[in-house]
């Protein structure tokens, strides 16, 4: 099945697209099986609620949700061994703001963990308000890159 909005492949049984976060046409999101994420504040100060179905995060993958700043509410799937973020147009996570370095950080998948590594950014990378060079990410960690504040969520560990 493919998303009607962005065309991404959607895992069977999903209620929302894990790439763009939009509901799947013809499927109603069941509130009893979803988790509310922290309220997101847009650049204009408007607050929006984001709802995340457990199926939205595939096992072994992660999602970054922009919590505050330009593009608040946008979601990015982390599903490669190395995911890049920065102001460079070829970044996997393109953050178009002068407060973000062209090549700002990498998120590396190591087995069932995700490590965030600052790759020499000018303004630094922060995890839970602490400047880091590298750190292992946990569910719910807040990442700040320039004006962008994001929340990190990962799928459950692979079942044997």
Short mmCIF file of N, CA and C in Angstrom, two decimals:
data_model
loop_
_atom_site.label_atom_id
_atom_site.label_comp_id
_atom_site.label_asym_id
_atom_site.label_seq_id
_atom_site.Cartn_x
_atom_site.Cartn_y
_atom_site.Cartn_z
N UNK A 1 0.85 -1.16 0.00
CA UNK A 1 0.00 0.00 0.00
C UNK A 1 0.91 1.24 0.00
N UNK A 2 0.49 2.29 -0.70
CA UNK A 2 1.24 3.54 -0.78
C UNK A 2 0.41 4.70 -0.25
N UNK A 3 1.11 5.70 0.32
CA UNK A 3 0.46 6.90 0.84
C UNK A 3 -0.07 7.74 -0.32
N UNK A 4 -1.31 8.21 -0.18
CA UNK A 4 -1.90 9.06 -1.22
C UNK A 4 -1.27 10.44 -1.26
N UNK A 5 -0.64 10.86 -0.16
CA UNK A 5 -0.06 12.20 -0.10
C UNK A 5 1.37 12.24 -0.63
N UNK A 6 2.24 11.33 -0.12
CA UNK A 6 3.66 11.41 -0.50
C UNK A 6 4.14 10.23 -1.33
N UNK A 7 3.34 9.17 -1.45
CA UNK A 7 3.71 8.02 -2.26
C UNK A 7 4.59 7.00 -1.58
N UNK A 8 4.90 7.18 -0.30
CA UNK A 8 5.77 6.25 0.43
C UNK A 8 5.07 4.92 0.66
N UNK A 9 5.88 3.86 0.75
CA UNK A 9 5.37 2.53 1.08
C UNK A 9 4.87 2.54 2.52
N UNK A 10 3.71 1.96 2.77
CA UNK A 10 3.10 1.96 4.10
C UNK A 10 3.01 0.53 4.59
N UNK A 11 3.51 0.25 5.81
CA UNK A 11 3.40 -1.10 6.36
C UNK A 11 1.93 -1.51 6.52
N UNK A 12 1.65 -2.77 6.30
CA UNK A 12 0.30 -3.31 6.43
C UNK A 12 -0.24 -3.03 7.82
N UNK A 13 -1.48 -2.58 7.91
CA UNK A 13 -2.14 -2.33 9.17
C UNK A 13 -1.92 -0.93 9.73
N UNK A 14 -1.13 -0.11 9.03
CA UNK A 14 -0.87 1.26 9.52
C UNK A 14 -2.09 2.15 9.31
N UNK A 15 -2.21 3.12 10.21
CA UNK A 15 -3.30 4.09 10.12
C UNK A 15 -2.81 5.43 9.60
N UNK A 16 -1.48 5.67 9.74
CA UNK A 16 -0.90 6.90 9.22
C UNK A 16 0.39 6.58 8.48
N UNK A 17 0.80 7.47 7.59
CA UNK A 17 2.03 7.31 6.83
C UNK A 17 3.21 7.60 7.75
N UNK A 18 4.20 6.70 7.80
CA UNK A 18 5.34 6.92 8.68
C UNK A 18 6.35 7.89 8.07
N UNK A 19 6.12 8.34 6.84
CA UNK A 19 7.01 9.32 6.22
C UNK A 19 6.48 10.75 6.40
N UNK A 20 5.22 10.97 6.03
CA UNK A 20 4.67 12.33 6.09
C UNK A 20 3.70 12.54 7.25
N UNK A 21 3.26 11.44 7.91
CA UNK A 21 2.41 11.56 9.09
C UNK A 21 0.93 11.77 8.80
N UNK A 22 0.54 11.70 7.55
CA UNK A 22 -0.88 11.93 7.22
C UNK A 22 -1.68 10.64 7.41
N UNK A 23 -2.95 10.79 7.80
CA UNK A 23 -3.81 9.61 7.94
C UNK A 23 -3.98 8.89 6.60
N UNK A 24 -4.10 7.57 6.65
CA UNK A 24 -4.32 6.78 5.45
C UNK A 24 -5.78 6.90 5.06
N UNK A 25 -6.02 7.22 3.82
CA UNK A 25 -7.39 7.41 3.33
C UNK A 25 -8.20 6.15 3.56
N UNK A 26 -9.37 6.32 4.14
CA UNK A 26 -10.27 5.19 4.38
C UNK A 26 -10.01 4.49 5.70
N UNK A 27 -8.98 4.90 6.46
CA UNK A 27 -8.71 4.29 7.76
C UNK A 27 -8.86 5.34 8.84
N UNK A 28 -9.67 5.03 9.83
CA UNK A 28 -9.88 5.96 10.93
C UNK A 28 -8.86 5.67 12.02
N UNK A 29 -8.22 6.72 12.54
CA UNK A 29 -7.26 6.54 13.62
C UNK A 29 -8.04 6.25 14.89
N UNK A 30 -7.74 5.12 15.51
CA UNK A 30 -8.40 4.74 16.74
C UNK A 30 -7.70 5.42 17.90
N UNK A 31 -8.40 6.27 18.64
CA UNK A 31 -7.81 7.03 19.74
C UNK A 31 -7.36 6.12 20.89
N UNK A 32 -7.95 4.92 21.02
CA UNK A 32 -7.56 4.05 22.11
C UNK A 32 -6.24 3.33 21.83
N UNK A 33 -5.71 3.43 20.61
CA UNK A 33 -4.44 2.78 20.28
C UNK A 33 -3.40 3.78 19.82
N UNK A 34 -3.58 5.04 20.16
CA UNK A 34 -2.61 6.06 19.75
C UNK A 34 -2.00 6.71 20.97
N UNK A 35 -0.87 7.36 20.73
CA UNK A 35 -0.20 8.12 21.78
C UNK A 35 -0.18 9.57 21.36
N UNK A 36 -0.50 10.46 22.27
CA UNK A 36 -0.38 11.87 21.96
C UNK A 36 1.05 12.30 22.22
N UNK A 37 1.62 13.00 21.28
CA UNK A 37 2.95 13.55 21.46
C UNK A 37 2.80 14.89 22.16
N UNK A 38 3.90 15.42 22.66
CA UNK A 38 3.80 16.74 23.27
C UNK A 38 3.21 17.73 22.28
N UNK A 39 2.53 18.73 22.80
CA UNK A 39 1.93 19.74 21.94
C UNK A 39 3.05 20.45 21.18
N UNK A 40 2.82 20.71 19.92
CA UNK A 40 3.80 21.35 19.06
C UNK A 40 3.45 22.82 18.91
N UNK A 41 4.46 23.67 19.02
CA UNK A 41 4.24 25.10 18.86
C UNK A 41 4.86 25.55 17.54
N UNK A 42 4.04 26.15 16.68
CA UNK A 42 4.54 26.64 15.40
C UNK A 42 5.30 27.93 15.61
N UNK A 43 5.99 28.38 14.56
CA UNK A 43 6.78 29.60 14.65
C UNK A 43 5.91 30.80 15.03
N UNK A 44 4.64 30.78 14.62
CA UNK A 44 3.74 31.89 14.94
C UNK A 44 3.20 31.81 16.37
N UNK A 45 3.56 30.75 17.10
CA UNK A 45 3.09 30.59 18.47
C UNK A 45 1.87 29.71 18.58
N UNK A 46 1.27 29.33 17.46
CA UNK A 46 0.10 28.45 17.47
C UNK A 46 0.53 27.06 17.93
N UNK A 47 -0.32 26.43 18.77
CA UNK A 47 -0.02 25.09 19.24
C UNK A 47 -0.91 24.07 18.53
N UNK A 48 -0.31 22.96 18.13
CA UNK A 48 -1.06 21.87 17.50
C UNK A 48 -0.70 20.57 18.20
N UNK A 49 -1.65 19.65 18.27
CA UNK A 49 -1.40 18.35 18.88
C UNK A 49 -1.07 17.36 17.78
N UNK A 50 -0.10 16.51 18.04
CA UNK A 50 0.26 15.47 17.09
C UNK A 50 -0.10 14.13 17.72
N UNK A 51 -0.76 13.28 16.96
CA UNK A 51 -1.13 11.95 17.43
C UNK A 51 -0.30 10.94 16.66
N UNK A 52 0.27 9.97 17.36
CA UNK A 52 1.14 8.98 16.75
C UNK A 52 0.61 7.59 17.06
N UNK A 53 0.24 6.86 16.03
CA UNK A 53 -0.19 5.48 16.21
C UNK A 53 1.05 4.61 16.39
N UNK A 54 0.99 3.58 17.24
CA UNK A 54 2.16 2.72 17.45
C UNK A 54 2.69 2.14 16.14
N UNK A 55 1.81 1.89 15.19
CA UNK A 55 2.24 1.32 13.90
C UNK A 55 3.02 2.31 13.06
N UNK A 56 3.01 3.58 13.46
CA UNK A 56 3.69 4.60 12.67
C UNK A 56 5.20 4.42 12.68
N UNK A 57 5.73 3.77 13.71
CA UNK A 57 7.17 3.56 13.78
C UNK A 57 7.46 2.08 13.61
N UNK A 58 8.10 1.76 12.51
CA UNK A 58 8.45 0.39 12.20
C UNK A 58 9.57 -0.05 13.13
N UNK A 59 9.55 -1.30 13.55
CA UNK A 59 10.60 -1.83 14.41
C UNK A 59 11.96 -1.61 13.75
N UNK A 60 12.91 -1.10 14.53
CA UNK A 60 14.25 -0.86 14.02
C UNK A 60 14.42 0.51 13.35
N UNK A 61 13.35 1.31 13.32
CA UNK A 61 13.41 2.64 12.74
C UNK A 61 13.05 3.67 13.82
N UNK A 62 13.20 4.94 13.46
CA UNK A 62 12.87 6.02 14.39
C UNK A 62 12.21 7.15 13.62
N UNK A 63 11.60 8.06 14.35
CA UNK A 63 10.96 9.24 13.76
C UNK A 63 11.39 10.46 14.57
N UNK A 64 11.72 11.54 13.86
CA UNK A 64 11.94 12.84 14.47
C UNK A 64 10.75 13.71 14.13
N UNK A 65 10.15 14.35 15.12
CA UNK A 65 9.02 15.24 14.91
C UNK A 65 9.46 16.64 15.32
N UNK A 66 9.31 17.61 14.41
CA UNK A 66 9.66 18.99 14.76
C UNK A 66 8.62 19.50 15.74
N UNK A 67 9.08 19.86 16.92
CA UNK A 67 8.21 20.30 18.01
C UNK A 67 8.03 21.81 17.99
N UNK A 68 9.10 22.53 17.63
CA UNK A 68 9.04 23.98 17.65
C UNK A 68 9.98 24.54 16.59
N UNK A 69 9.51 25.60 15.92
CA UNK A 69 10.33 26.25 14.91
C UNK A 69 9.69 26.14 13.55
N UNK A 70 10.41 26.57 12.52
CA UNK A 70 9.88 26.45 11.17
C UNK A 70 9.50 24.99 10.90
N UNK A 71 8.40 24.78 10.23
CA UNK A 71 7.92 23.44 9.86
C UNK A 71 7.48 22.60 11.06
N UNK A 72 7.01 23.23 12.14
CA UNK A 72 6.54 22.48 13.31
C UNK A 72 5.51 21.45 12.88
N UNK A 73 5.64 20.24 13.41
CA UNK A 73 4.74 19.15 13.07
C UNK A 73 5.29 18.22 12.00
N UNK A 74 6.32 18.65 11.26
CA UNK A 74 6.91 17.79 10.23
C UNK A 74 7.57 16.58 10.88
N UNK A 75 7.51 15.46 10.18
CA UNK A 75 8.09 14.21 10.69
C UNK A 75 9.11 13.69 9.70
N UNK A 76 10.18 13.11 10.24
CA UNK A 76 11.23 12.55 9.41
C UNK A 76 11.51 11.13 9.89
N UNK A 77 11.48 10.17 8.97
CA UNK A 77 11.76 8.79 9.32
C UNK A 77 13.26 8.55 9.26
N UNK A 78 13.79 7.91 10.29
CA UNK A 78 15.20 7.54 10.36
C UNK A 78 15.24 6.04 10.07
N UNK A 79 15.61 5.67 8.84
CA UNK A 79 15.56 4.26 8.46
C UNK A 79 16.79 3.82 7.67
N UNK A 80 17.87 4.60 7.73
CA UNK A 80 19.11 4.25 7.05
C UNK A 80 20.21 4.08 8.09
N UNK A 81 21.31 3.42 7.74
CA UNK A 81 22.42 3.29 8.71
C UNK A 81 22.94 4.65 9.17
N UNK A 82 22.99 5.64 8.26
CA UNK A 82 23.41 7.00 8.62
C UNK A 82 22.42 7.97 7.98
N UNK A 83 21.83 8.82 8.80
CA UNK A 83 20.91 9.85 8.34
C UNK A 83 21.55 11.20 8.63
N UNK A 84 21.62 12.06 7.61
CA UNK A 84 22.25 13.36 7.79
C UNK A 84 21.19 14.43 7.98
N UNK A 85 21.57 15.49 8.71
CA UNK A 85 20.68 16.63 8.90
C UNK A 85 21.50 17.90 8.77
N UNK A 86 20.91 18.89 8.10
CA UNK A 86 21.59 20.16 7.95
C UNK A 86 20.91 21.04 6.93
N UNK A 87 21.58 22.15 6.62
CA UNK A 87 21.06 23.13 5.68
C UNK A 87 21.43 22.80 4.23
N UNK A 88 22.26 21.79 4.03
CA UNK A 88 22.63 21.39 2.67
C UNK A 88 21.42 20.71 2.03
N UNK A 89 21.07 21.11 0.79
CA UNK A 89 19.88 20.55 0.14
C UNK A 89 19.91 19.03 -0.03
N UNK A 90 21.08 18.42 0.01
CA UNK A 90 21.15 16.96 -0.14
C UNK A 90 21.07 16.23 1.20
N UNK A 91 20.89 16.96 2.30
CA UNK A 91 20.73 16.32 3.61
C UNK A 91 19.46 15.48 3.62
N UNK A 92 19.49 14.37 4.33
CA UNK A 92 18.28 13.54 4.48
C UNK A 92 17.20 14.34 5.20
N UNK A 93 17.61 15.12 6.20
CA UNK A 93 16.70 16.00 6.92
C UNK A 93 17.15 17.42 6.62
N UNK A 94 16.47 18.06 5.68
CA UNK A 94 16.84 19.39 5.21
C UNK A 94 16.17 20.43 6.10
N UNK A 95 16.97 21.21 6.83
CA UNK A 95 16.46 22.23 7.73
C UNK A 95 16.93 23.58 7.22
N UNK A 96 16.05 24.27 6.53
CA UNK A 96 16.40 25.49 5.81
C UNK A 96 16.31 26.71 6.72
N UNK A 97 17.37 26.92 7.51
CA UNK A 97 17.44 28.10 8.38
C UNK A 97 18.91 28.40 8.63
N UNK A 98 19.27 29.66 8.67
CA UNK A 98 20.65 30.09 8.83
C UNK A 98 21.27 29.63 10.15
N UNK A 99 20.45 29.28 11.16
CA UNK A 99 20.97 28.82 12.45
C UNK A 99 21.46 27.38 12.40
N UNK A 100 21.25 26.71 11.26
CA UNK A 100 21.64 25.32 11.07
C UNK A 100 22.84 25.28 10.12
N UNK A 101 23.89 24.53 10.49
CA UNK A 101 25.04 24.38 9.60
C UNK A 101 24.67 23.53 8.39
N UNK A 102 25.41 23.73 7.30
CA UNK A 102 25.12 22.97 6.08
C UNK A 102 25.20 21.47 6.34
N UNK A 103 26.21 21.04 7.02
CA UNK A 103 26.35 19.64 7.43
C UNK A 103 26.42 19.67 8.96
N UNK A 104 25.27 19.51 9.59
CA UNK A 104 25.15 19.76 11.04
C UNK A 104 25.39 18.50 11.88
N UNK A 105 24.66 17.43 11.56
CA UNK A 105 24.77 16.22 12.38
C UNK A 105 24.45 14.98 11.58
N UNK A 106 24.77 13.85 12.19
CA UNK A 106 24.40 12.53 11.65
C UNK A 106 23.73 11.75 12.76
N UNK A 107 22.75 10.95 12.37
CA UNK A 107 22.15 9.98 13.29
C UNK A 107 22.52 8.62 12.74
N UNK A 108 23.25 7.86 13.55
CA UNK A 108 23.76 6.55 13.11
C UNK A 108 23.02 5.43 13.83
N UNK A 109 22.53 4.47 13.04
CA UNK A 109 21.86 3.30 13.65
C UNK A 109 22.93 2.26 13.94
N UNK A 110 23.01 1.85 15.20
CA UNK A 110 23.96 0.84 15.63
C UNK A 110 23.16 -0.23 16.35
N UNK A 111 22.97 -1.36 15.68
CA UNK A 111 22.12 -2.44 16.19
C UNK A 111 20.73 -1.87 16.48
N UNK A 112 20.27 -1.94 17.74
CA UNK A 112 18.95 -1.44 18.11
C UNK A 112 19.02 -0.06 18.76
N UNK A 113 20.13 0.66 18.56
CA UNK A 113 20.28 1.99 19.13
C UNK A 113 20.52 3.01 18.03
N UNK A 114 20.32 4.27 18.39
CA UNK A 114 20.59 5.38 17.49
C UNK A 114 21.53 6.34 18.20
N UNK A 115 22.62 6.68 17.52
CA UNK A 115 23.60 7.61 18.08
C UNK A 115 23.55 8.90 17.26
N UNK A 116 23.51 10.04 17.95
CA UNK A 116 23.53 11.33 17.29
C UNK A 116 24.95 11.88 17.42
N UNK A 117 25.49 12.40 16.30
CA UNK A 117 26.86 12.89 16.27
C UNK A 117 26.87 14.27 15.62
N UNK A 118 27.37 15.27 16.35
CA UNK A 118 27.56 16.60 15.77
C UNK A 118 28.80 16.51 14.88
N UNK A 119 28.68 16.92 13.62
CA UNK A 119 29.80 16.78 12.68
C UNK A 119 30.50 18.11 12.43
N UNK A 120 30.67 18.90 13.51
CA UNK A 120 31.40 20.15 13.42
C UNK A 120 30.53 21.35 13.15
N UNK A 121 29.30 21.35 13.65
CA UNK A 121 28.39 22.47 13.43
C UNK A 121 28.89 23.71 14.18
N UNK A 122 28.49 24.86 13.69
CA UNK A 122 28.88 26.12 14.32
C UNK A 122 28.11 26.38 15.61
N UNK A 123 26.79 26.18 15.60
CA UNK A 123 25.95 26.49 16.76
C UNK A 123 25.74 25.32 17.71
N UNK A 124 26.24 24.15 17.37
CA UNK A 124 26.14 23.00 18.25
C UNK A 124 24.85 22.22 18.12
N UNK A 125 24.85 21.05 18.72
CA UNK A 125 23.70 20.15 18.77
C UNK A 125 23.41 19.90 20.25
N UNK A 126 22.14 19.96 20.61
CA UNK A 126 21.73 19.80 22.00
C UNK A 126 20.76 18.63 22.13
N UNK A 127 20.97 17.80 23.13
CA UNK A 127 20.05 16.73 23.47
C UNK A 127 19.61 16.99 24.90
N UNK A 128 18.31 17.17 25.09
CA UNK A 128 17.74 17.49 26.40
C UNK A 128 18.46 18.69 27.03
N UNK A 129 18.68 19.72 26.22
CA UNK A 129 19.25 21.01 26.61
C UNK A 129 20.73 20.97 26.98
N UNK A 130 21.40 19.86 26.71
CA UNK A 130 22.84 19.77 26.94
C UNK A 130 23.56 19.65 25.62
N UNK A 131 24.61 20.48 25.44
CA UNK A 131 25.38 20.43 24.19
C UNK A 131 26.15 19.12 24.16
N UNK A 132 26.12 18.45 23.01
CA UNK A 132 26.77 17.15 22.88
C UNK A 132 27.66 17.13 21.64
N UNK A 133 28.65 16.26 21.68
CA UNK A 133 29.41 15.92 20.47
C UNK A 133 28.83 14.63 19.90
N UNK A 134 28.45 13.73 20.81
CA UNK A 134 27.78 12.48 20.43
C UNK A 134 27.01 11.96 21.64
N UNK A 135 25.91 11.25 21.35
CA UNK A 135 25.08 10.75 22.43
C UNK A 135 24.17 9.64 21.90
N UNK A 136 23.87 8.65 22.73
CA UNK A 136 22.89 7.62 22.38
C UNK A 136 21.51 8.21 22.66
N UNK A 137 20.60 8.12 21.69
CA UNK A 137 19.26 8.68 21.83
C UNK A 137 18.30 7.68 22.47
N UNK A 138 17.36 8.23 23.25
CA UNK A 138 16.31 7.43 23.87
C UNK A 138 14.96 8.01 23.47
N UNK A 139 13.92 7.20 23.56
CA UNK A 139 12.56 7.68 23.26
C UNK A 139 12.26 8.94 24.05
N UNK A 140 11.72 9.93 23.35
CA UNK A 140 11.31 11.16 24.01
C UNK A 140 12.39 12.20 24.15
N UNK A 141 13.63 11.90 23.73
CA UNK A 141 14.70 12.89 23.81
C UNK A 141 14.35 14.09 22.95
N UNK A 142 14.70 15.29 23.46
CA UNK A 142 14.51 16.52 22.71
C UNK A 142 15.85 16.89 22.08
N UNK A 143 15.84 17.10 20.78
CA UNK A 143 17.04 17.48 20.04
C UNK A 143 16.84 18.91 19.56
N UNK A 144 17.84 19.76 19.78
CA UNK A 144 17.76 21.12 19.27
C UNK A 144 18.92 21.37 18.32
N UNK A 145 18.54 21.87 17.13
CA UNK A 145 19.49 22.26 16.09
C UNK A 145 19.06 23.65 15.67
N UNK A 146 19.81 24.66 16.07
CA UNK A 146 19.42 26.03 15.75
C UNK A 146 18.04 26.33 16.32
N UNK A 147 17.14 26.87 15.47
CA UNK A 147 15.78 27.20 15.90
C UNK A 147 14.87 25.98 16.05
N UNK A 148 15.31 24.84 15.53
CA UNK A 148 14.47 23.65 15.48
C UNK A 148 14.60 22.83 16.76
N UNK A 149 13.45 22.54 17.39
CA UNK A 149 13.39 21.60 18.51
C UNK A 149 12.60 20.41 18.01
N UNK A 150 13.17 19.22 18.19
CA UNK A 150 12.55 17.99 17.69
C UNK A 150 12.47 16.96 18.80
N UNK A 151 11.51 16.06 18.69
CA UNK A 151 11.36 14.95 19.62
C UNK A 151 11.71 13.67 18.86
N UNK A 152 12.47 12.80 19.52
CA UNK A 152 12.93 11.54 18.94
C UNK A 152 12.10 10.38 19.46
N UNK A 153 11.60 9.55 18.55
CA UNK A 153 10.86 8.34 18.91
C UNK A 153 11.40 7.19 18.09
N UNK A 154 11.57 6.02 18.72
CA UNK A 154 12.02 4.86 17.95
C UNK A 154 11.06 3.70 18.13
N UNK A 155 11.03 2.86 17.10
CA UNK A 155 10.19 1.66 17.15
C UNK A 155 10.73 0.68 18.18
N UNK A 156 9.89 -0.25 18.56
CA UNK A 156 10.31 -1.23 19.57
C UNK A 156 11.40 -2.13 18.99
N UNK A 157 12.16 -2.74 19.89
CA UNK A 157 13.25 -3.62 19.45
C UNK A 157 12.69 -4.76 18.63
N UNK A 158 13.52 -5.24 17.72
CA UNK A 158 13.11 -6.36 16.87
C UNK A 158 12.81 -7.58 17.74
N UNK A 159 11.73 -8.23 17.41
CA UNK A 159 11.37 -9.44 18.16
C UNK A 159 11.98 -10.65 17.47
N UNK A 160 12.54 -11.54 18.26
CA UNK A 160 13.20 -12.73 17.71
C UNK A 160 12.17 -13.83 17.47
#
